[in-house]
Amino acid sequence: MPKNSIKQDENINNISNKDLLIRLFSYLKPYKLRVFLILILLIYVMLCGLLNPYLMKIAIDKYISSKNLQGLILLAIAMFILNFLSMIASKTSIQMLSKVTNKILLKIRQQLYEHIQKLSFSFFDNRPVGKILARVIGDVNSLQELFSTSLTSFIPEILTLICVTFIMFYMNFVLALMAIIVIPFLSITLFSIETISRKRWQNYRRKRSNLNAYTHEDFSGIKIIQGFSEEEKTSRSFLVLTKDMMDSFVKAVRLNDSFWPIVTLSSGVGTILVFFYGISLLKSNRITIGTMVAFIAYISMFWRPIINISNFYNTLITNFAAGERIFEILDIKPDITTIKNDIMPKITGTVEFKDLTFSYNNDATILNKLNFKIYPGETVALVGPTGSGKTTIVNLISRFYDPTKGSVLIDNINIKYVNLESLRSQMGIMLQDTFLFSSTIMENIRYGKLDATDEEVIAASKSANAHAFIMNLENSYNTEVNERGSRLSVGQRQLISFARALLANPRILILDEATSNIDTHTEKLVQSGIQKLLTGRTSFVIAHRLSTIRNADRIMVIDKGNIAESGTHKELMKLKGLYYDLFMSQYKFLD
């Protein structure tokens, strides 16, 4: 997948109008009965509208001309009943349509959200979060008008247009011909505008996505912005992106607005031709006044559906870009897929890398033909320079990524062949980037085991030595931590994350810089809890603070994508190689 930055326009694959409409309206299938009832009601409303001019013709030619008051009253009562029922039918259809449309949008948004959750880390690595949010929120909302107008405008108006055209030709062939003579010109013009307009709306949505992504990142890093007094700079960037979005919107709307003058002009020309020829027919007594009045009414009814259909066509063009952006995400296949989807048996803890090579997006190689085997219950520390591949190794064990070449085996089973949930549910992961949700401390820790009792959560917190500081908070375990845990210190957030990993009671434990932000006093307390946790399970510990991994069963020094050294702390110190240099440099620095 190509990388995309905040200010870079996204490249979206164009979908043909036909395919896009088929995919969009496939969401109507579960509501076929309701849609059918809505159409029946709308058709009734349409027929009432069609009958009114004809009933007016009868009133003029039959009852008014003969001064038949009784017949006129009965006709008026019939028209009132028909139109009253039409009003009720119209209101009912709008309410039903609103419910169907909202359910469809709910389904699309849920489907999109669930699909994004299944996508691998590479998808999120290459796309700003703000641009993903623009698809889930803004683009889905844009489809609401499309679904509502398709039923209220397109289908009923097409039927109205057909019926009115038939009635006009039935009443007078030449007058009808005069009314529709400009339709070919109108169709060609609108089709030409659509080609350009769609590209402009695509550009607008790209610019809006850029603004959304920038705003999301800006507010996420507000402490850095204020800390370095960069508010003025970010405001200028925001203004540039806002102007880009505004300009693209104005260009798109300006072209769309040309629809109405063209349709109105065509309507005016057609009406003038009908009047011009109709007057000559009246003078020669070839049509009655009632017929002329009815025909004028039908002329209005003929152009109204054309205007509404043009409006629907306009809506299609406006929202096609939103549909393309949604389906572009839905069509992305997850990089991490299970070949057989077998359930992972209870893990004993053997982990093996066989001839494993890995690179991100086919860039520089991070790991090169890596081979090692870890045995059940063994604690392995991964050390090495920044960027050497330590975190990549644990990400591959958790199958956040798949190897470029080679394989990862757990208990001699290639993890590509097992169900992801059954694999990861047996792992406890504490990543370097501590993340807390906008909830209570209790719920954040319980995330490691959703069915855990409060007592189990508290026990895990005590083991991680987080219980003491939690109890000193105003609401203890019910304290809200705010977004990303902003109410807590970095060290406190890491202790809560550690308690979450403890609660999961995993078969394989991964600690990525688990004590990097804990002070020395707290670290001593945590180390006892770590040792209890490490007992009886396979563990991988990444630590830049080498004093914390002295007791590891094996220390693997990763350098330039390979295992440079491997052994216990004492063995590696005697070797006086890379590990010795790293350890001594830290010791001298601390001293």
PDB file of N, CA and C in Angstrom, residues 51-106:
ATOM      1  N   LEU A  51     -53.785  13.053 -11.456  1.00  0.00           N
ATOM      2  CA  LEU A  51     -55.235  13.162 -11.654  1.00  0.00           C
ATOM      3  C   LEU A  51     -55.747  14.587 -11.508  1.00  0.00           C
ATOM      4  N   ASN A  52     -55.083  15.379 -10.677  1.00  0.00           N
ATOM      5  CA  ASN A  52     -55.602  16.730 -10.386  1.00  0.00           C
ATOM      6  C   ASN A  52     -55.823  17.583 -11.635  1.00  0.00           C
ATOM      7  N   PRO A  53     -54.851  17.696 -12.555  1.00  0.00           N
ATOM      8  CA  PRO A  53     -55.117  18.505 -13.764  1.00  0.00           C
ATOM      9  C   PRO A  53     -56.253  17.940 -14.614  1.00  0.00           C
ATOM     10  N   TYR A  54     -56.328  16.602 -14.698  1.00  0.00           N
ATOM     11  CA  TYR A  54     -57.392  16.001 -15.510  1.00  0.00           C
ATOM     12  C   TYR A  54     -58.761  16.250 -14.893  1.00  0.00           C
ATOM     13  N   LEU A  55     -58.820  16.156 -13.555  1.00  0.00           N
ATOM     14  CA  LEU A  55     -60.086  16.451 -12.865  1.00  0.00           C
ATOM     15  C   LEU A  55     -60.456  17.925 -13.032  1.00  0.00           C
ATOM     16  N   MET A  56     -59.424  18.778 -13.104  1.00  0.00           N
ATOM     17  CA  MET A  56     -59.674  20.194 -13.341  1.00  0.00           C
ATOM     18  C   MET A  56     -60.247  20.413 -14.739  1.00  0.00           C
ATOM     19  N   LYS A  57     -59.753  19.647 -15.705  1.00  0.00           N
ATOM     20  CA  LYS A  57     -60.277  19.712 -17.079  1.00  0.00           C
ATOM     21  C   LYS A  57     -61.762  19.331 -17.110  1.00  0.00           C
ATOM     22  N   ILE A  58     -62.067  18.251 -16.377  1.00  0.00           N
ATOM     23  CA  ILE A  58     -63.476  17.806 -16.312  1.00  0.00           C
ATOM     24  C   ILE A  58     -64.343  18.874 -15.665  1.00  0.00           C
ATOM     25  N   ALA A  59     -63.821  19.481 -14.593  1.00  0.00           N
ATOM     26  CA  ALA A  59     -64.586  20.516 -13.889  1.00  0.00           C
ATOM     27  C   ALA A  59     -64.906  21.683 -14.816  1.00  0.00           C
ATOM     28  N   ILE A  60     -63.906  22.096 -15.630  1.00  0.00           N
ATOM     29  CA  ILE A  60     -64.112  23.252 -16.520  1.00  0.00           C
ATOM     30  C   ILE A  60     -65.015  22.903 -17.691  1.00  0.00           C
ATOM     31  N   ASP A  61     -64.667  21.797 -18.391  1.00  0.00           N
ATOM     32  CA  ASP A  61     -65.381  21.460 -19.624  1.00  0.00           C
ATOM     33  C   ASP A  61     -66.769  20.873 -19.370  1.00  0.00           C
ATOM     34  N   LYS A  62     -66.952  20.178 -18.258  1.00  0.00           N
ATOM     35  CA  LYS A  62     -68.218  19.462 -18.046  1.00  0.00           C
ATOM     36  C   LYS A  62     -69.154  20.164 -17.066  1.00  0.00           C
ATOM     37  N   TYR A  63     -68.635  20.568 -15.907  1.00  0.00           N
ATOM     38  CA  TYR A  63     -69.523  21.070 -14.860  1.00  0.00           C
ATOM     39  C   TYR A  63     -69.641  22.599 -14.866  1.00  0.00           C
ATOM     40  N   ILE A  64     -68.503  23.311 -15.021  1.00  0.00           N
ATOM     41  CA  ILE A  64     -68.581  24.780 -14.999  1.00  0.00           C
ATOM     42  C   ILE A  64     -69.286  25.301 -16.250  1.00  0.00           C
ATOM     43  N   SER A  65     -68.910  24.726 -17.420  1.00  0.00           N
ATOM     44  CA  SER A  65     -69.537  25.189 -18.674  1.00  0.00           C
ATOM     45  C   SER A  65     -71.045  24.933 -18.683  1.00  0.00           C
ATOM     46  N   SER A  66     -71.490  23.852 -18.026  1.00  0.00           N
ATOM     47  CA  SER A  66     -72.934  23.525 -17.989  1.00  0.00           C
ATOM     48  C   SER A  66     -73.602  24.016 -16.712  1.00  0.00           C
ATOM     49  N   LYS A  67     -72.814  24.717 -15.846  1.00  0.00           N
ATOM     50  CA  LYS A  67     -73.299  25.253 -14.568  1.00  0.00           C
ATOM     51  C   LYS A  67     -73.937  24.168 -13.694  1.00  0.00           C
ATOM     52  N   ASN A  68     -73.281  22.985 -13.675  1.00  0.00           N
ATOM     53  CA  ASN A  68     -73.736  21.849 -12.866  1.00  0.00           C
ATOM     54  C   ASN A  68     -73.055  21.934 -11.501  1.00  0.00           C
ATOM     55  N   LEU A  69     -73.683  22.647 -10.536  1.00  0.00           N
ATOM     56  CA  LEU A  69     -73.092  22.894  -9.221  1.00  0.00           C
ATOM     57  C   LEU A  69     -72.956  21.609  -8.413  1.00  0.00           C
ATOM     58  N   GLN A  70     -73.972  20.748  -8.473  1.00  0.00           N
ATOM     59  CA  GLN A  70     -73.949  19.497  -7.701  1.00  0.00           C
ATOM     60  C   GLN A  70     -72.787  18.615  -8.146  1.00  0.00           C
ATOM     61  N   GLY A  71     -72.629  18.470  -9.450  1.00  0.00           N
ATOM     62  CA  GLY A  71     -71.517  17.665  -9.956  1.00  0.00           C
ATOM     63  C   GLY A  71     -70.177  18.255  -9.583  1.00  0.00           C
ATOM     64  N   LEU A  72     -70.079  19.604  -9.591  1.00  0.00           N
ATOM     65  CA  LEU A  72     -68.836  20.287  -9.239  1.00  0.00           C
ATOM     66  C   LEU A  72     -68.483  20.054  -7.774  1.00  0.00           C
ATOM     67  N   ILE A  73     -69.530  20.089  -6.894  1.00  0.00           N
ATOM     68  CA  ILE A  73     -69.294  19.855  -5.454  1.00  0.00           C
ATOM     69  C   ILE A  73     -68.815  18.427  -5.215  1.00  0.00           C
ATOM     70  N   LEU A  74     -69.485  17.463  -5.863  1.00  0.00           N
ATOM     71  CA  LEU A  74     -69.072  16.059  -5.702  1.00  0.00           C
ATOM     72  C   LEU A  74     -67.640  15.840  -6.180  1.00  0.00           C
ATOM     73  N   LEU A  75     -67.278  16.487  -7.289  1.00  0.00           N
ATOM     74  CA  LEU A  75     -65.916  16.374  -7.805  1.00  0.00           C
ATOM     75  C   LEU A  75     -64.913  16.999  -6.829  1.00  0.00           C
ATOM     76  N   ALA A  76     -65.296  18.145  -6.243  1.00  0.00           N
ATOM     77  CA  ALA A  76     -64.417  18.824  -5.272  1.00  0.00           C
ATOM     78  C   ALA A  76     -64.195  17.938  -4.044  1.00  0.00           C
ATOM     79  N   ILE A  77     -65.290  17.263  -3.574  1.00  0.00           N
ATOM     80  CA  ILE A  77     -65.169  16.367  -2.415  1.00  0.00           C
ATOM     81  C   ILE A  77     -64.233  15.192  -2.739  1.00  0.00           C
ATOM     82  N   ALA A  78     -64.395  14.648  -3.937  1.00  0.00           N
ATOM     83  CA  ALA A  78     -63.539  13.526  -4.360  1.00  0.00           C
ATOM     84  C   ALA A  78     -62.074  13.965  -4.409  1.00  0.00           C
ATOM     85  N   MET A  79     -61.837  15.181  -4.939  1.00  0.00           N
ATOM     86  CA  MET A  79     -60.454  15.692  -5.020  1.00  0.00           C
ATOM     87  C   MET A  79     -59.873  15.926  -3.618  1.00  0.00           C
ATOM     88  N   PHE A  80     -60.723  16.412  -2.697  1.00  0.00           N
ATOM     89  CA  PHE A  80     -60.253  16.644  -1.324  1.00  0.00           C
ATOM     90  C   PHE A  80     -59.839  15.336  -0.664  1.00  0.00           C
ATOM     91  N   ILE A  81     -60.700  14.302  -0.791  1.00  0.00           N
ATOM     92  CA  ILE A  81     -60.389  12.999  -0.185  1.00  0.00           C
ATOM     93  C   ILE A  81     -59.102  12.414  -0.766  1.00  0.00           C
ATOM     94  N   LEU A  82     -58.998  12.466  -2.103  1.00  0.00           N
ATOM     95  CA  LEU A  82     -57.796  11.935  -2.768  1.00  0.00           C
ATOM     96  C   LEU A  82     -56.539  12.641  -2.277  1.00  0.00           C
ATOM     97  N   ASN A  83     -56.581  13.964  -2.195  1.00  0.00           N
ATOM     98  CA  ASN A  83     -55.401  14.741  -1.810  1.00  0.00           C
ATOM     99  C   ASN A  83     -55.103  14.640  -0.313  1.00  0.00           C
ATOM    100  N   PHE A  84     -56.144  14.472   0.517  1.00  0.00           N
ATOM    101  CA  PHE A  84     -55.919  14.275   1.951  1.00  0.00           C
ATOM    102  C   PHE A  84     -55.199  12.947   2.197  1.00  0.00           C
ATOM    103  N   LEU A  85     -55.681  11.901   1.522  1.00  0.00           N
ATOM    104  CA  LEU A  85     -55.018  10.599   1.628  1.00  0.00           C
ATOM    105  C   LEU A  85     -53.604  10.661   1.053  1.00  0.00           C
ATOM    106  N   SER A  86     -53.428  11.449   0.014  1.00  0.00           N
ATOM    107  CA  SER A  86     -52.095  11.629  -0.574  1.00  0.00           C
ATOM    108  C   SER A  86     -51.140  12.266   0.432  1.00  0.00           C
ATOM    109  N   MET A  87     -51.646  13.235   1.189  1.00  0.00           N
ATOM    110  CA  MET A  87     -50.819  13.895   2.198  1.00  0.00           C
ATOM    111  C   MET A  87     -50.379  12.904   3.274  1.00  0.00           C
ATOM    112  N   ILE A  88     -51.327  12.056   3.728  1.00  0.00           N
ATOM    113  CA  ILE A  88     -50.994  11.040   4.738  1.00  0.00           C
ATOM    114  C   ILE A  88     -49.975  10.031   4.188  1.00  0.00           C
ATOM    115  N   ALA A  89     -50.197   9.609   2.944  1.00  0.00           N
ATOM    116  CA  ALA A  89     -49.287   8.655   2.317  1.00  0.00           C
ATOM    117  C   ALA A  89     -47.881   9.241   2.172  1.00  0.00           C
ATOM    118  N   SER A  90     -47.814  10.512   1.824  1.00  0.00           N
ATOM    119  CA  SER A  90     -46.520  11.182   1.666  1.00  0.00           C
ATOM    120  C   SER A  90     -45.777  11.250   2.993  1.00  0.00           C
ATOM    121  N   LYS A  91     -46.474  11.629   4.070  1.00  0.00           N
ATOM    122  CA  LYS A  91     -45.863  11.735   5.382  1.00  0.00           C
ATOM    123  C   LYS A  91     -45.388  10.358   5.864  1.00  0.00           C
ATOM    124  N   THR A  92     -46.228   9.335   5.672  1.00  0.00           N
ATOM    125  CA  THR A  92     -45.872   7.978   6.106  1.00  0.00           C
ATOM    126  C   THR A  92     -44.639   7.462   5.359  1.00  0.00           C
ATOM    127  N   SER A  93     -44.602   7.708   4.051  1.00  0.00           N
ATOM    128  CA  SER A  93     -43.469   7.225   3.249  1.00  0.00           C
ATOM    129  C   SER A  93     -42.163   7.897   3.671  1.00  0.00           C
ATOM    130  N   ILE A  94     -42.229   9.191   4.002  1.00  0.00           N
ATOM    131  CA  ILE A  94     -41.025   9.912   4.440  1.00  0.00           C
ATOM    132  C   ILE A  94     -40.509   9.343   5.750  1.00  0.00           C
ATOM    133  N   GLN A  95     -41.417   9.047   6.694  1.00  0.00           N
ATOM    134  CA  GLN A  95     -41.005   8.472   7.979  1.00  0.00           C
ATOM    135  C   GLN A  95     -40.382   7.092   7.799  1.00  0.00           C
ATOM    136  N   MET A  96     -41.013   6.269   6.977  1.00  0.00           N
ATOM    137  CA  MET A  96     -40.480   4.921   6.728  1.00  0.00           C
ATOM    138  C   MET A  96     -39.123   4.995   6.037  1.00  0.00           C
ATOM    139  N   LEU A  97     -39.009   5.908   5.073  1.00  0.00           N
ATOM    140  CA  LEU A  97     -37.754   6.046   4.337  1.00  0.00           C
ATOM    141  C   LEU A  97     -36.627   6.515   5.247  1.00  0.00           C
ATOM    142  N   SER A  98     -36.943   7.407   6.163  1.00  0.00           N
ATOM    143  CA  SER A  98     -35.943   7.907   7.105  1.00  0.00           C
ATOM    144  C   SER A  98     -35.379   6.766   7.953  1.00  0.00           C
ATOM    145  N   LYS A  99     -36.262   5.879   8.409  1.00  0.00           N
ATOM    146  CA  LYS A  99     -35.823   4.745   9.223  1.00  0.00           C
ATOM    147  C   LYS A  99     -34.944   3.789   8.418  1.00  0.00           C
ATOM    148  N   VAL A 100     -35.357   3.489   7.192  1.00  0.00           N
ATOM    149  CA  VAL A 100     -34.577   2.580   6.336  1.00  0.00           C
ATOM    150  C   VAL A 100     -33.205   3.170   6.045  1.00  0.00           C
ATOM    151  N   THR A 101     -33.178   4.456   5.695  1.00  0.00           N
ATOM    152  CA  THR A 101     -31.908   5.117   5.371  1.00  0.00           C
ATOM    153  C   THR A 101     -30.952   5.087   6.555  1.00  0.00           C
ATOM    154  N   ASN A 102     -31.451   5.393   7.748  1.00  0.00           N
ATOM    155  CA  ASN A 102     -30.597   5.394   8.939  1.00  0.00           C
ATOM    156  C   ASN A 102     -30.057   3.999   9.251  1.00  0.00           C
ATOM    157  N   LYS A 103     -30.883   2.979   9.036  1.00  0.00           N
ATOM    158  CA  LYS A 103     -30.421   1.605   9.271  1.00  0.00           C
ATOM    159  C   LYS A 103     -29.344   1.203   8.272  1.00  0.00           C
ATOM    160  N   ILE A 104     -29.496   1.644   7.029  1.00  0.00           N
ATOM    161  CA  ILE A 104     -28.486   1.343   6.006  1.00  0.00           C
ATOM    162  C   ILE A 104     -27.168   2.023   6.351  1.00  0.00           C
ATOM    163  N   LEU A 105     -27.230   3.301   6.756  1.00  0.00           N
ATOM    164  CA  LEU A 105     -26.013   4.016   7.129  1.00  0.00           C
ATOM    165  C   LEU A 105     -25.347   3.367   8.332  1.00  0.00           C
ATOM    166  N   LEU A 106     -26.167   2.911   9.290  1.00  0.00           N
ATOM    167  CA  LEU A 106     -25.631   2.215  10.459  1.00  0.00           C
ATOM    168  C   LEU A 106     -24.889   0.946  10.032  1.00  0.00           C
TER     169      LEU A 106
END
